[in-house]
Amino acid sequence: MAELMENNKIVVTVVGKDRKGIIAQVASKVAQLEGNVLDITQTILQGNFTMIMIVDLAESQLSFGKFKEEMELLGKEMGMVITCMHQDLFQFMHRI
Amino acid sequence: MPISITNEEIKETINMIQAENLDIRTITMGISLRDCADGDINKTCQKIYEKIVRYAGNLAKTGEMLAQEYGVPIINKRVSVTPISLIAESCQTDSYVPIAEAMDKAAKEIGINFIGGFSALVQKGMTIGDEKLIRSIPEALAATEFVCSSVNVGSSKTGINMDAVRLMGETIKKAAELTKDRDSIGCAKLVAFCNAVEDNPFMAGAFHGPGEPEVVLNVGVSGPGVVLNAVRRIPNAPFDELATMIKHTAFKVTRSGELIGRLAAKRLNIPFGIVDLSLAPTPAVGDSVADILEAMGLERCGTHGTTAALAMLNDAVKKGGAMASSHVGGLSGAFIPVSEDAGMIRAVEDGALSLDKLEAMTCVCSVGLDMIAIPGDTTAETIAAIIADEAAIGMINKKTTAVRVIPVIGKNVGESVEFGGLLGHAPIMPVNQYSSAEFIHRGGRIPAPIHALNN
């Protein structure tokens, strides 16, 4: 098996009631934390806003833990559920 | 890099963790204590304490950091050590309790949940040190909080050491007595094995076998809730389809363990050992192996068909998991601890699941009679006979079997006992009322079985 390489790519998910400006708010927070957005997908499911964002933290001064803390705090302020998890977990689970 | 994982897959993983209790049950660091042996017990204790703290000092912190970054909870951080009987034998002393206390102190210092290895391997016979260790177990378990103990009394190659079986019956009884003020909890930290494995990350039976390296990291995964929901998604599917579904799910569950294990080993700068492909239940609702069996179409776990359902489940978990990991080891299979599984408890309370049926189930799944509360007045001989039965199953079927029963002093059938936390609660189960004493008092060894003419 290939050598395990640790990277800084984070899967950020945002779930909650749809309203205006969610993407803008989340994206500006990510920018403020010096994260680089690599990919965004977003849908509305039965009025529920669901967004998945891939963020690269390679150039950020923040640790993963601090980034996660800040994002979760933003989620609370916005009344949305924001989760942050390392991308490798998804890669490892779903791709051989 | 463009996103190569679909939204559905991301949602599936997050759902597994948030709604279906997917977790890494344990990361267990195995540490060799072979260089800690010293004629002086105080010096031995000091060396053991220092070595554990030196090697595993960052284990808990590393586990917590990984859990945070990857979003997968790591429930337990543990240490297993060389069987203490091998280390303590040269000490001029009658009791090895001080060593258990040193292990306990180290565990407390580094913030881990359990430390295993107050153990002896006596499948063919006992040395003086082995016997001293076994006789030290009750007091060691009563005097410590984190120390777990195990004794291997038989194997497919050697047969069963019935003298050790008898001694273990007495030891379990004594451990129950010494912790009777805490519902005999000492026995929850004590296992009698047949065919014990050297790289098991699960407690109470973990120890760092003599064939293991200086230090190693082993991982045990969990995930009954994830499998349960997968089974529930296809209610009327034939078994072929069901088995495939379980295999796919077990693959994903094990993959998370493989990733976390390898990362933890890398960050701690020690070799990665094995992933134990396990379905380890917790008392949490929906995190139950019994629930999976019931979701397959059994009204209650323990009814006719339960053994077949468990056999299929266990095999599918192994097949799916084996593909997901570069090294599989430990006990690998579905666990059926009664007190730690809400569905098992319900099945016992409803009268659907008996000790005899549990024994049958242990023929086809991981390990054995686990976390079963029995009446406090059960004799040492009866407990020994329960161990002998389980060991016989392991010996003949070339698998690991174990007994972890708790004779709860002062309690009887109809009552129940609360151990708290992951150990859960258990209704007291009846044992057979007829005596096995004469059988147990024969002593000696049951010869190794013939491994041809299989029938």
Coordinates of C-alpha atoms in Angstrom, one line a residue, chain B residues 239-391:
Chain B
F239 CA -28.9 -14.2 2.5
D240 CA -26.5 -13.8 -0.5
E241 CA -27.5 -10.2 -0.9
L242 CA -27.5 -9.6 2.9
A243 CA -23.9 -11.1 3.2
T244 CA -22.7 -8.9 0.4
M245 CA -24.2 -5.8 2.0
I246 CA -22.6 -6.6 5.4
K247 CA -19.2 -7.2 3.6
H248 CA -19.4 -3.8 1.9
T249 CA -20.3 -2.1 5.2
A250 CA -17.6 -3.9 7.2
F251 CA -15.1 -2.9 4.5
K252 CA -15.8 0.8 5.1
V253 CA -15.9 0.5 8.9
T254 CA -12.5 -1.3 8.9
R255 CA -11.0 1.2 6.5
S256 CA -11.6 4.0 9.0
G257 CA -9.7 1.9 11.6
E258 CA -6.9 1.2 9.2
L259 CA -6.5 4.9 8.5
I260 CA -6.6 6.0 12.1
G261 CA -4.3 3.2 13.2
R262 CA -1.7 4.0 10.6
L263 CA -1.8 7.7 11.3
A264 CA -1.5 7.1 15.0
A265 CA 1.5 4.8 14.5
K266 CA 3.1 7.3 12.2
R267 CA 2.7 10.2 14.6
L268 CA 3.9 8.1 17.6
N269 CA 6.8 6.9 15.4
I270 CA 6.2 3.2 16.2
P271 CA 5.3 0.3 13.9
F272 CA 1.6 -0.4 13.0
G273 CA 0.5 -3.8 14.0
I274 CA -2.9 -5.0 13.1
V275 CA -6.6 -4.1 12.8
D276 CA -8.9 -6.2 14.8
L277 CA -12.0 -6.7 12.6
S278 CA -14.5 -6.5 15.3
L279 CA -18.1 -5.7 15.8
A280 CA -17.9 -4.4 19.3
P281 CA -21.2 -3.3 20.8
T282 CA -21.8 -0.6 23.4
P283 CA -24.8 -0.2 25.7
A284 CA -25.9 2.8 23.5
V285 CA -29.2 2.3 21.7
G286 CA -28.7 1.0 18.2
D287 CA -25.1 -0.1 18.8
S288 CA -26.0 -3.7 19.4
V289 CA -25.0 -7.0 17.8
A290 CA -28.2 -8.5 19.1
D291 CA -30.2 -5.9 17.2
I292 CA -28.4 -6.9 14.0
L293 CA -29.4 -10.5 14.5
E294 CA -33.0 -9.4 15.2
A295 CA -33.0 -7.2 12.1
M296 CA -32.2 -10.3 10.1
G297 CA -35.6 -11.6 11.0
L298 CA -35.3 -13.2 14.5
E299 CA -38.0 -12.0 16.9
R300 CA -35.5 -12.1 19.8
C301 CA -31.8 -12.8 19.9
G302 CA -31.4 -16.3 21.4
T303 CA -34.3 -18.0 19.6
H304 CA -33.7 -20.8 17.1
G305 CA -31.7 -19.5 14.1
T306 CA -29.6 -17.2 16.2
T307 CA -26.4 -19.3 15.8
A308 CA -26.8 -19.4 12.0
A309 CA -27.5 -15.6 11.8
L310 CA -24.4 -14.9 14.0
A311 CA -22.2 -17.3 11.9
M312 CA -23.2 -15.5 8.7
L313 CA -22.7 -12.1 10.3
N314 CA -19.3 -13.0 11.7
D315 CA -18.0 -14.4 8.4
A316 CA -19.2 -11.5 6.3
V317 CA -17.6 -9.0 8.7
K318 CA -14.3 -10.9 8.4
K319 CA -14.5 -11.1 4.6
G320 CA -15.2 -7.4 4.2
G321 CA -12.7 -6.3 6.8
A322 CA -9.9 -8.5 5.5
M323 CA -9.9 -6.6 2.2
A324 CA -9.7 -3.3 4.0
S325 CA -6.6 -3.8 6.0
S326 CA -3.0 -4.7 5.3
H327 CA -2.7 -6.7 8.5
V328 CA -5.6 -8.3 10.2
G329 CA -5.2 -9.8 13.7
G330 CA -6.5 -9.9 17.2
L331 CA -9.8 -11.5 17.9
S332 CA -11.5 -10.4 14.7
G333 CA -15.2 -11.1 14.7
A334 CA -18.5 -10.1 16.3
F335 CA -18.4 -9.8 20.1
I336 CA -21.4 -10.8 22.2
P337 CA -20.8 -9.4 25.6
V338 CA -24.1 -9.5 27.4
S339 CA -23.9 -6.5 29.7
E340 CA -22.4 -4.2 27.0
D341 CA -25.2 -4.8 24.5
A342 CA -28.7 -3.4 25.0
G343 CA -30.2 -6.0 22.7
M344 CA -28.5 -8.9 24.5
I345 CA -29.7 -7.6 27.9
R346 CA -33.3 -7.3 26.5
A347 CA -33.1 -10.9 25.1
V348 CA -32.0 -12.2 28.5
E349 CA -34.7 -10.3 30.4
D350 CA -37.3 -11.6 28.0
G351 CA -36.2 -15.1 28.6
A352 CA -35.1 -15.6 25.0
L353 CA -31.3 -15.9 25.6
S354 CA -29.8 -18.4 28.0
L355 CA -26.3 -19.3 29.0
D356 CA -26.5 -22.5 27.0
K357 CA -27.5 -20.6 23.8
L358 CA -24.7 -18.1 24.4
E359 CA -22.3 -21.0 24.6
A360 CA -23.5 -22.3 21.3
M361 CA -23.1 -18.8 19.8
T362 CA -19.5 -18.7 20.9
C363 CA -18.8 -21.6 18.5
V364 CA -19.3 -19.4 15.5
C365 CA -18.2 -15.9 16.6
S366 CA -15.4 -14.0 18.2
V367 CA -14.3 -15.0 21.7
G368 CA -16.8 -16.4 24.2
L369 CA -19.0 -16.0 27.2
D370 CA -18.4 -12.4 27.9
M371 CA -19.6 -10.0 30.6
I372 CA -22.2 -12.4 32.0
A373 CA -23.4 -11.9 35.5
I374 CA -24.2 -15.1 37.4
P375 CA -25.4 -15.7 41.0
G376 CA -22.9 -14.8 43.7
D377 CA -23.2 -18.3 45.3
T378 CA -22.1 -20.1 42.1
T379 CA -19.3 -22.4 43.2
A380 CA -15.7 -22.1 42.0
E381 CA -16.0 -25.6 40.5
T382 CA -19.0 -24.6 38.4
I383 CA -17.2 -21.5 37.2
A384 CA -14.2 -23.7 36.4
A385 CA -16.5 -26.1 34.5
I386 CA -17.9 -23.2 32.5
I387 CA -14.3 -22.3 31.6
A388 CA -13.6 -25.9 30.7
D389 CA -16.6 -26.1 28.3
E390 CA -15.6 -22.9 26.5
A391 CA -11.9 -23.9 26.3

